Every structure is written in C-alpha cells, then in structure tokens.
Coordinates of C-alpha atoms in Angstrom, one line a residue:
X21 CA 14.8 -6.7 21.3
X22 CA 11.4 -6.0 21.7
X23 CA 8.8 -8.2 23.8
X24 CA 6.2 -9.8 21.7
X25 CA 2.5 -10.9 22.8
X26 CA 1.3 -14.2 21.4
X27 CA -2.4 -14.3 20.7
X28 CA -3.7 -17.8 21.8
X29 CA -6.3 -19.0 18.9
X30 CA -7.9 -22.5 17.6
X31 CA -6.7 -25.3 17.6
X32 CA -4.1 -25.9 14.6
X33 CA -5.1 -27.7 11.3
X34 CA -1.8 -29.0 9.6
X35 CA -1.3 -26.9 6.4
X36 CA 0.9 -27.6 3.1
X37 CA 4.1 -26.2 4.5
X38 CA 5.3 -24.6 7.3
X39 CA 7.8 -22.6 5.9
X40 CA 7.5 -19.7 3.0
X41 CA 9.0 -21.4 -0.2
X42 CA 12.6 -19.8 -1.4
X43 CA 12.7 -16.4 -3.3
X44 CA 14.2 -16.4 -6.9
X45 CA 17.6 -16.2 -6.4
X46 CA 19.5 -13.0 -7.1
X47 CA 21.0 -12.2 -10.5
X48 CA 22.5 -8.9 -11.2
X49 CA 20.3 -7.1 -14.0
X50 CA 17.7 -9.4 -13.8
X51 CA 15.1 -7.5 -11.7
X52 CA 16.1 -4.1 -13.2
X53 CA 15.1 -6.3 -16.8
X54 CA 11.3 -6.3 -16.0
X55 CA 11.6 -3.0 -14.5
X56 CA 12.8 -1.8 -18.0
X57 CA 10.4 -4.1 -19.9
X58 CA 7.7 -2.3 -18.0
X59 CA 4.4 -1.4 -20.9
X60 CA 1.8 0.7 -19.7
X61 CA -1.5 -0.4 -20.8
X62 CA -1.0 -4.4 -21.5
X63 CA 1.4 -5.0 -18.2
X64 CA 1.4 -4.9 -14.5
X65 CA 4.2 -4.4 -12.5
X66 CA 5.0 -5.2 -8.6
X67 CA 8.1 -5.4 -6.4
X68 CA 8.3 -6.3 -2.9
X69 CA 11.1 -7.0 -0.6
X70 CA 10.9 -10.4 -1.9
X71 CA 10.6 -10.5 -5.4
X72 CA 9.8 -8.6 -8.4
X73 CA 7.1 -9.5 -10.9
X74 CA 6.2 -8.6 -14.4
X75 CA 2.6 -9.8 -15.5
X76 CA 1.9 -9.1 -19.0
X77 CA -1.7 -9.7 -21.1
X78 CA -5.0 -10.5 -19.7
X79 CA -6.1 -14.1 -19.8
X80 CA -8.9 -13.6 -17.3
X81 CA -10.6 -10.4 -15.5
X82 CA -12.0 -11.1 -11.5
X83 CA -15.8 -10.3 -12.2
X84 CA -17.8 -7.7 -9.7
X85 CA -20.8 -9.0 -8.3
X86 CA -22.2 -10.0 -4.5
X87 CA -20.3 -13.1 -3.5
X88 CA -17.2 -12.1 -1.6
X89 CA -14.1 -11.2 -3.6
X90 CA -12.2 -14.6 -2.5
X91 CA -14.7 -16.5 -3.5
X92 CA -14.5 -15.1 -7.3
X93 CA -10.9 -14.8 -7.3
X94 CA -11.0 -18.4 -6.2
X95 CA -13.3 -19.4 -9.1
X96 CA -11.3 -17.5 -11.6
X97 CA -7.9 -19.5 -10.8
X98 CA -10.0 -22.8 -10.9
X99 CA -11.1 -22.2 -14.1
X100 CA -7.6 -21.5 -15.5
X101 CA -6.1 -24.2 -13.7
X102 CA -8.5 -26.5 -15.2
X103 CA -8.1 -24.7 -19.0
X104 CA -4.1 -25.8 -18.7
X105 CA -2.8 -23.1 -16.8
X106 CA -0.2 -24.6 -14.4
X107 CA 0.1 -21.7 -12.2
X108 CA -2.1 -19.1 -13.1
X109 CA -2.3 -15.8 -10.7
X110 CA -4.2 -12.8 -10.3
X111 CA -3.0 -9.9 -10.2
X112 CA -4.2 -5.9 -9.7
X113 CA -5.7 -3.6 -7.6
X114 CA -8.7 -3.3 -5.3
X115 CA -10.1 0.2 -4.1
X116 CA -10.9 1.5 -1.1
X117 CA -14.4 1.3 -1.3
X118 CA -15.7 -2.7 -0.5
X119 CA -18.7 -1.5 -3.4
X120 CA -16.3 -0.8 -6.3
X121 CA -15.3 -2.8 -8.7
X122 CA -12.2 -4.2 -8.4
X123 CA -9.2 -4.0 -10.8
X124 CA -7.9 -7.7 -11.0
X125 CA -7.2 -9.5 -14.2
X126 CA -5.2 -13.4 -14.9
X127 CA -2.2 -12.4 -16.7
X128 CA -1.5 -14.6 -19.7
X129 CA 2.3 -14.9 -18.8
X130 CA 4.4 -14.0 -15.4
X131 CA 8.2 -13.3 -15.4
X132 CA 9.7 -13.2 -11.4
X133 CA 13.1 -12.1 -10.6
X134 CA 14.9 -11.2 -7.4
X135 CA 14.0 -8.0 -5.4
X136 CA 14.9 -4.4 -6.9
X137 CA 16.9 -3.9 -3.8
X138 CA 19.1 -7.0 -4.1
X139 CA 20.3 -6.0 -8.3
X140 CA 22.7 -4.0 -7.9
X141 CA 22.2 -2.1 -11.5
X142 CA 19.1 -0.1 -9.8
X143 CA 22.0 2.2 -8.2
X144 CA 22.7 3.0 -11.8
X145 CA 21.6 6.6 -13.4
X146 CA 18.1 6.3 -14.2
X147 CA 16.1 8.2 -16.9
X148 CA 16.2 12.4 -17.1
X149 CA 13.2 13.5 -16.1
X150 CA 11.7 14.8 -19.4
X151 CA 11.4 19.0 -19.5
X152 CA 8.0 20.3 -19.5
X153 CA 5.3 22.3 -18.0
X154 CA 3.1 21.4 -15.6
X155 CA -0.3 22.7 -14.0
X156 CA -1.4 21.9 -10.7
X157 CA -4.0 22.1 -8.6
X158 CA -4.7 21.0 -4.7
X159 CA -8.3 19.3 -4.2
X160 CA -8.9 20.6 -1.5
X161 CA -6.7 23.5 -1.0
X162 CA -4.2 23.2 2.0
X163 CA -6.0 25.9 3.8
X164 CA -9.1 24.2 3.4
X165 CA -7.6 20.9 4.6
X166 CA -6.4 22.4 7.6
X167 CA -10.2 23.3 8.5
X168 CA -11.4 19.9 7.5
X169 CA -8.5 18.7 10.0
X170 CA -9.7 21.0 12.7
X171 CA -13.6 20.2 12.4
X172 CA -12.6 16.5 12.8
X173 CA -10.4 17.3 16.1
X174 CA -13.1 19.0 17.5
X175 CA -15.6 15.8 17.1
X176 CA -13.2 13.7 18.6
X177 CA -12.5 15.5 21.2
X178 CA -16.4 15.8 22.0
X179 CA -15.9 11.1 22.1
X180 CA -17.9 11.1 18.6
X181 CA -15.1 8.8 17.3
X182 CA -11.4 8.0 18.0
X183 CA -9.8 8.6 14.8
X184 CA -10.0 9.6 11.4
X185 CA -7.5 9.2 7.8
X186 CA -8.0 11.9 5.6
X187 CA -6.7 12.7 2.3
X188 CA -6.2 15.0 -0.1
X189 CA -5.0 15.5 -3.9
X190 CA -3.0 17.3 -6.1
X191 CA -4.3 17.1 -9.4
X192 CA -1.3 17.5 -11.9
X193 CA -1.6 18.3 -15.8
X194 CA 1.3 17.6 -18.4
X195 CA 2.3 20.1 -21.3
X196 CA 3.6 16.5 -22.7
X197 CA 2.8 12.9 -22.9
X198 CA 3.4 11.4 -19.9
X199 CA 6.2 8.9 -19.5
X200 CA 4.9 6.2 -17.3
X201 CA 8.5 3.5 -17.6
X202 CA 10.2 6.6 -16.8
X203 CA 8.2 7.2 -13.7
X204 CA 8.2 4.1 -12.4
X205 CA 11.7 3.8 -12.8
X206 CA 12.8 7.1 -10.6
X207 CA 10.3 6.3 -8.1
X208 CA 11.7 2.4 -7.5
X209 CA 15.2 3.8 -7.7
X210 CA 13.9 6.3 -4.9
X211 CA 13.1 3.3 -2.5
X212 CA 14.2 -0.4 -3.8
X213 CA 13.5 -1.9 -0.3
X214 CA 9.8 -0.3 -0.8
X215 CA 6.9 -2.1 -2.8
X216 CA 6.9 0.1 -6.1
X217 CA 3.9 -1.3 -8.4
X218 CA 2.2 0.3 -11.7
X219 CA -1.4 -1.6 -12.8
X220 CA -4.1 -0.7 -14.5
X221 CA -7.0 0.8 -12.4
X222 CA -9.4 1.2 -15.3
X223 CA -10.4 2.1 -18.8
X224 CA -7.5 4.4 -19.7
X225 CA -6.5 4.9 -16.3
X226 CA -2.8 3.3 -14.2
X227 CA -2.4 3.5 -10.8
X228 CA 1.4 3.7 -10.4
X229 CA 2.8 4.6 -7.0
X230 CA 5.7 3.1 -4.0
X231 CA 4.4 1.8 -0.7
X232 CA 5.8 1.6 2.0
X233 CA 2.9 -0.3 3.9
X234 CA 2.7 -4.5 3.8
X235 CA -1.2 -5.2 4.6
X236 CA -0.9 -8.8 4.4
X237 CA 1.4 -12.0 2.7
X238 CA 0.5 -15.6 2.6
X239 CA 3.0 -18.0 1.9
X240 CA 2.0 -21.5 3.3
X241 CA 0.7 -21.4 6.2
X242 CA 2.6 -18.5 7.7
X243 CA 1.1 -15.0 7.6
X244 CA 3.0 -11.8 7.9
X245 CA 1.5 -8.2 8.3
X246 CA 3.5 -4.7 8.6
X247 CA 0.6 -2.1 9.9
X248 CA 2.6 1.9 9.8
X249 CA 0.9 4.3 11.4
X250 CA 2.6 7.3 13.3
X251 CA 4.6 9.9 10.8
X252 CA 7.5 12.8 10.4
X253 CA 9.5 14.3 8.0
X254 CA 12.5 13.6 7.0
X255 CA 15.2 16.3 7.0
X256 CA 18.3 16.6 4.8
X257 CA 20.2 17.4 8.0
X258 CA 21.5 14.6 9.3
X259 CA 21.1 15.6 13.0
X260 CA 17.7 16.8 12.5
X261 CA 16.8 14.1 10.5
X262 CA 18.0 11.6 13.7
X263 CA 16.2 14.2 16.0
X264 CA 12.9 14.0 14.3
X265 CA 12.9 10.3 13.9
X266 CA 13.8 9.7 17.9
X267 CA 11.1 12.3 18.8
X268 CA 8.8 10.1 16.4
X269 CA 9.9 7.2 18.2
X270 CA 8.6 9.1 22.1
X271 CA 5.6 11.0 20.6
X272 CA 2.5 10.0 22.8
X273 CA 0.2 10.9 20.1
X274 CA 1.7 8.8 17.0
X275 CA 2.7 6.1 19.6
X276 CA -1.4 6.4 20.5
X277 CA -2.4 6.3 16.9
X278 CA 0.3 3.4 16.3
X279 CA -1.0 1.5 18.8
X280 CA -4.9 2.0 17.7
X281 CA -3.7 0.2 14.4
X282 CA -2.1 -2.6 15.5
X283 CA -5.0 -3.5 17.8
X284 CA -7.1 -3.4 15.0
X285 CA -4.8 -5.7 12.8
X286 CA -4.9 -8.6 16.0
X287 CA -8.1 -8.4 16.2
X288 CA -8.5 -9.2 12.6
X289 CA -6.1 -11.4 12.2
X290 CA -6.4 -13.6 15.4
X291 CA -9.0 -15.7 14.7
X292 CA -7.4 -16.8 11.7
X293 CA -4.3 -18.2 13.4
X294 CA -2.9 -20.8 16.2
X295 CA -0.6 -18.4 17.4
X296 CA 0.1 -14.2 16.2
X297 CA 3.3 -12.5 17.7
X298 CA 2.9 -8.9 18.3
X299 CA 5.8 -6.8 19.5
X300 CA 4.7 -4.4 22.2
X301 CA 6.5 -1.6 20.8
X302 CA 7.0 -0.5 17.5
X303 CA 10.0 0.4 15.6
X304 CA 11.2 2.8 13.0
X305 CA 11.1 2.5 9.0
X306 CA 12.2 5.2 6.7
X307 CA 11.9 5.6 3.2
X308 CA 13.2 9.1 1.0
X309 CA 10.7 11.0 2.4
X310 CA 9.3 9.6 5.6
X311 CA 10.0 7.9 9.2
X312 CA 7.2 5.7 10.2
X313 CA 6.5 3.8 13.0
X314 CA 6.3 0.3 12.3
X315 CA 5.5 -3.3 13.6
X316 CA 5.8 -6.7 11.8
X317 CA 3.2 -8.9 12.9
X318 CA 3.8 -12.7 12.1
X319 CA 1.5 -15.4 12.4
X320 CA 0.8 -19.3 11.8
X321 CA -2.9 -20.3 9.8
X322 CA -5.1 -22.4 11.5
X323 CA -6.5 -23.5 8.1
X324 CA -4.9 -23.7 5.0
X325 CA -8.0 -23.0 2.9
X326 CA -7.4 -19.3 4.5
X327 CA -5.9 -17.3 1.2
X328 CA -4.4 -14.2 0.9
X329 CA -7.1 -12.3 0.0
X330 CA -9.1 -13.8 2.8
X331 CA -7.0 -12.3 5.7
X332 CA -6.8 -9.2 3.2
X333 CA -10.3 -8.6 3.2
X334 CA -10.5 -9.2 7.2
X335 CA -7.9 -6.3 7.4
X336 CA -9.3 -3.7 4.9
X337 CA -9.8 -0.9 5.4
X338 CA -7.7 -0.8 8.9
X339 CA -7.0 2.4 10.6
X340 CA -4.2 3.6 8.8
X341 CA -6.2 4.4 5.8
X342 CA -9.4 5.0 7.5
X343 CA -10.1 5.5 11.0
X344 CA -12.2 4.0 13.9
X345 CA -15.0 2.7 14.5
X346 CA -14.4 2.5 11.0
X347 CA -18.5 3.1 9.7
X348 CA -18.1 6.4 11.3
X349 CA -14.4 7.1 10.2
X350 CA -16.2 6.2 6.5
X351 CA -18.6 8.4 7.0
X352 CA -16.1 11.6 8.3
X353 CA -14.2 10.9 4.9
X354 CA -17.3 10.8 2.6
X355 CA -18.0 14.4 4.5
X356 CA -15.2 16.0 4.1
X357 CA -13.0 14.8 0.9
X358 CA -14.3 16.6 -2.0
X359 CA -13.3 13.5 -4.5
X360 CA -13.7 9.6 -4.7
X361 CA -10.6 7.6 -3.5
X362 CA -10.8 4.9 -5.9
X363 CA -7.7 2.9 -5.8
X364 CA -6.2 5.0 -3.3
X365 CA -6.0 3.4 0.7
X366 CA -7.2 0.1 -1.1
X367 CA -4.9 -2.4 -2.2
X368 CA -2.5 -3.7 -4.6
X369 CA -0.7 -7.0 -5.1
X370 CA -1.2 -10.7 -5.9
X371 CA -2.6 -14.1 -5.3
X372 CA -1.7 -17.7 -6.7
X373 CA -4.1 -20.6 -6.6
X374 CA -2.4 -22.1 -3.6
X375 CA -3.8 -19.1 -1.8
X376 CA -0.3 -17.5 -1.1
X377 CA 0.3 -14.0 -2.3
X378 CA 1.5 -10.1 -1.0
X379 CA -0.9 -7.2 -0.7
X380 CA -0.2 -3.7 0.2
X381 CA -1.7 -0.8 1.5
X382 CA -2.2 1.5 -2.0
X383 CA -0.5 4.8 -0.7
X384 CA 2.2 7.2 -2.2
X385 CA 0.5 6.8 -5.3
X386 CA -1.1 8.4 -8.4
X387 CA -3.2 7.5 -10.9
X388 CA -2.7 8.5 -14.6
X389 CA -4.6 9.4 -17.7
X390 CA -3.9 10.7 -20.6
X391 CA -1.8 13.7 -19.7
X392 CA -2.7 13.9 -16.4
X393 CA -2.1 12.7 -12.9
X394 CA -3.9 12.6 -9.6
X395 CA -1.5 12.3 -6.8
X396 CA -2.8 11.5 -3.4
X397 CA -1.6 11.9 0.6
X398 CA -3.6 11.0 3.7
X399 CA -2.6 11.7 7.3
X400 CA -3.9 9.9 10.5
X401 CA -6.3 12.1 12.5
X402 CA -6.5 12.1 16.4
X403 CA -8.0 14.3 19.4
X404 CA -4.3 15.4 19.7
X405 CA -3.6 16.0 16.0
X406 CA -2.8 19.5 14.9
X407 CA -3.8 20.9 11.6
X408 CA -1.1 22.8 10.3
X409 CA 0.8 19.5 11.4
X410 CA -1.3 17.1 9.4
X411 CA -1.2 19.5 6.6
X412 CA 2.4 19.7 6.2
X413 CA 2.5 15.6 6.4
X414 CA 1.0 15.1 3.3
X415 CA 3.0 18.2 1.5
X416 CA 6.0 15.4 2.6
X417 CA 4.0 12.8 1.3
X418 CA 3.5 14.0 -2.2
X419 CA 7.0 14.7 -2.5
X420 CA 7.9 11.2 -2.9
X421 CA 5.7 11.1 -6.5
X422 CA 6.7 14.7 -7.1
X423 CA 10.7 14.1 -7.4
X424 CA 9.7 11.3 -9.4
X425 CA 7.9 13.6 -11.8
X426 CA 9.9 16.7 -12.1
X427 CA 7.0 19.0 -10.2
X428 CA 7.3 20.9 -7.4
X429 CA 4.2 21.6 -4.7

C-alpha cells in the first residue's frame, strides 16, 4: 500500500453529511436501457463508475456572462427549485477556454441507473459498425506535430517553462449519416469502467467521447479527484503489454510529469479542505488503448457551500491538459495548434442543487456535425519528451474513437 500525505487545512465547518449518499442499486439491463434510449440532439448522456445518467429536454440553459460560472449555475438551480422542481440538475459541458461559452442546460427530466460496468448486458454484441467511406485529414500533420513537439523541447530546456499539453486533430468526413447511438454504444462497450458521455456542445454540434480522467466529485462533504498524467501504449502481446506498463510505472520522465500534476491538484484543492490524502506514488490504470499513471486524491470540505463546480473551476485547466505555469503553457498552445479546442481538455459532467456532482477531464473525444467528426489527442510535453514519442501517443489515443467508428489512421 502506498504512503499517503495529508495536507493540514482550516479548521472544519460541519457539512450535511459525511458520507457520499448510496449509488442506485444494480439491475441487470437497466443501465444498458438509457444507453439504448440515447437521442442525439434533445438528450445528454453520462456514465461514471458510479452511476449512469440519461438527461433528456432543456428546461433551463447556464447563461454566459462575467460573474463566475458557480455563481450562475447556482442561480439557475435556485430558480428551478423555486418553480417546483424538486431536484433539478445541470448538466453539459464546459470548454477549455475560461472565455467561452459554456454548454450547460437544466434538463426537464433525469433517469439514473447503476454503472455500465456493473449490467452485465453491456458484454453483449453491440451494433455493426455501419459500411462506408470515410475521408480524413490530420490538423496538423504528424510530421508537423513532431516539429511543433521539438520547438517546445527546446524552450524548455532553455527554463522558459516546465511543461506543455499539446494536441492535435483528425478531422474525419462520412460518405453516410453518422450514427451517433451507435457510436456511443461501441465506445462504452470498449471501456464500461471509463466515463463515456455524449452532450451537446453547440448549435448542430455533440461532443461524444470516453474519459478516462475524473477532475473532480462532490458528494457531501467529501471530495475526490483522479489527476492521469504519464502515458504508453498498450500492446496486444501480453508480455509486452505487462513490459510497457512496468517500464511506465519506473519512467523518470512520466513519473516527473505525474508528479508536476498532482502538485498542481493539492495546491488547488487544499485550501478547500480540513484534511487531503495524497499517495506519494502513483499507480497504474488502463483502458483499451492506454496505461496511465494514476493517483486518487480524497478529501474532506471545510465548507459545505463549496460545490462541485467550485473545486472544478479551482482545478481547470491543470497540467494534464495544459501545462505549467499555465499563462505560458496557454500561450505555447495558442502558438502552435492550428485549431480552437473548444470542448476538448475542458470538462464534462454534472451538478445538483446540493452542490454535489462528477466532472471530468473532456479527452478521448470528438465532436460531431453533420457528417463529420473532429477527433482530438493531446500528449504531455517535458524537457525530456521526445517527438516521435509524443507523436505516436496520440496515434494511440485516436484509436480509442477510431475502433468505435470503423476508420483507421
């Protein structure tokens, strides 16, 4: 068992419970139901390793303006709370850039069942992937990645900055009609245990994608984060897939760029809490695709006013998706990614008007419209990094959204 550190912080306010409440209880078919009554368009659909959630209709949209994003989200669930709404949520997507609009919206009804991973009927065949053609383009091509990559190496190295996330796309066009239900389907059969979500991200446009990456849940007054950072392939040979993910597990660089995250996430999250364990070494997670180093950070709220989105907003953007210092890592990425982010390395999830609610880091995704998709990957930059390595991570990346799709990079 790992050795955790516990982060001394105020003094402790008592909050509403001290415990989270219980998960719906498991059902056989019931979470693979909402999965199948999925709509594009009118519905939103998350699963965690808790529960899964079907949102459908809009009662209420989050509106953009100055005040911070809390404080309207707040507002919003007031106002439905006090127009009859016993337990009104939000729900949606928020983008990378603090500037943007976000995507969030009050469903007008909310169906919960168990996690995907706990029905046993997600094991069953899913749908074919439909034939068709597809075009594809990389923005920016991998050769020109590699040099964006490089350029950023050398800066580091020079002690302009410590590290830097950056993406890039494949932009993917359908000879058919795409089949969103479909898609999500394959991709939460591909990882149950994962957070698999499809929302809307704006006029005409779903973001639909599985995450591996917990940023933040509330639920009472007990806070728990789950910061990745540190990658490898995974290998269809089962000794080289054990080798890769033990050499993952002893790399000084991803251990270094591990360890720059989780800093980052304390720091954030400490002055929120009376107490915030931190294991001093990570551990391995895996999904289809990837090993990542992990570490689950738990904590205890000082106050109970402190929502969801609150200790979301102190984490965003963190290191994984970004870099540090993170005004200069923003600035690398505006430099050198030839397209806007948009919902990509923002976030995704809920919130209830108790405060509690799951967010989570808006990678392995792709956003659709029309007949086309935008598929994004990101790897974490360091003074040690090498191009042709980062490169090849996010080839591995797409593939997770590729085998969902029936395309090939």
């Amino acid at each position: 068992m790992s050795a955790s550190l516990r982060v001394p912080t105020a003094p402790h306010r008592a909050a509403p419970r001290t415990s989270p409440p219980p998960s719906p209880s498991p059902s056989p078919g019931d979470a693979t139901a909402l999965l199948d009554a999925y709509r594009p368009g009118t519905d939103r659909f998350l699963a965690s390793s808790r529960q899964t959630l079907l949102a459908s209709g809009t009662a209420a949209e989050v509106p953009h303006d100055s005040r911070p994003l809390s404080a309207r989200v707040r507002e919003v669930l007031d106002a439905r709370r006090r127009a009859g709404d016993p337990a009104p949520i939000v729900v949606g997507a928020l983008p990378f850039s603090p500037d943007a609009p976000p995507s969030l919206a009050v469903p007008q009804s909310v169906s919960r069942a168990s996690a995907l991973c706990e029905d046993p009927l997600i094991a069953l065949p899913g749908p074919a992937t439909e034939p068709g053609t597809w075009q594809t383009r990389e923005v920016p091509a991998a050769a020109d990645y590699a040099a964006s990559v490089a350029a950023a190496v050398r800066r580091m190295r020079a002690g302009e900055f410590d590290k830097v996330v950056l993406a890039r796309t494949l932009e993917l066009t359908s000879s058919r009609d795409l089949d969103l239900p479909a898609m999500l389907r394959r991709l939460a059969q591909h990882d149950p245990k994962g957070y698999t979500f499809a929302v809307p991200s704006g006029p005409g446009r779903t973001l639909v994608g599985a995450s591996p990456e917990l940023l933040v849940a509330r639920s009472g007054n007990v806070l728990t984060a789950n910061p990745l950072a540190g990658s490898a392939p995974r290998s269809n040979d089962l000794a080289e897939d054990v080798r890769r993910a033990a050499t993952l597990l002893e790399s000084p660089k991803d251990l270094h760029e591990h360890a720059v995250v989780v800093a980052a996430v304390r720091e954030a999250l400490a002055p929120f809490c009376v107490n915030l364990d931190v294991p001093e070494r990570p551990t391995l997670v895996r999904t289809a695709a990837m090993w990542h180093l992990s570490t689950t950070v738990t904590g205890t709220l000082a106050d109970p006013a402190t929502s969801s989105l609150d200790l979301a907003s102190a984490l965003h953007p963190t290191p994984a998706v970004c870099g540090t210092p993170t005004d200069t890592a923003r600035a690398v990425i505006a430099e050198s990614e030839p397209f806007e982010r948009g919902a990509y390395t923002g976030m995704v999830g809920w919130q209830d008007a108790d405060g509690d609610g799951e967010w989570v880091v808006t990678i392995r995704c792709a956003e659709a419209e029309g007949r086309s998709l935008r598929l994004f990957a990101g790897a974490g930059v360091v003074a040690a990094s090498s191009p042709d390595a980062e490169t090849a991570e996010t080839g591995a990346k797409f593939r997770t959204f590729l085998s969902a799709v029936g395309a090939a990079l």
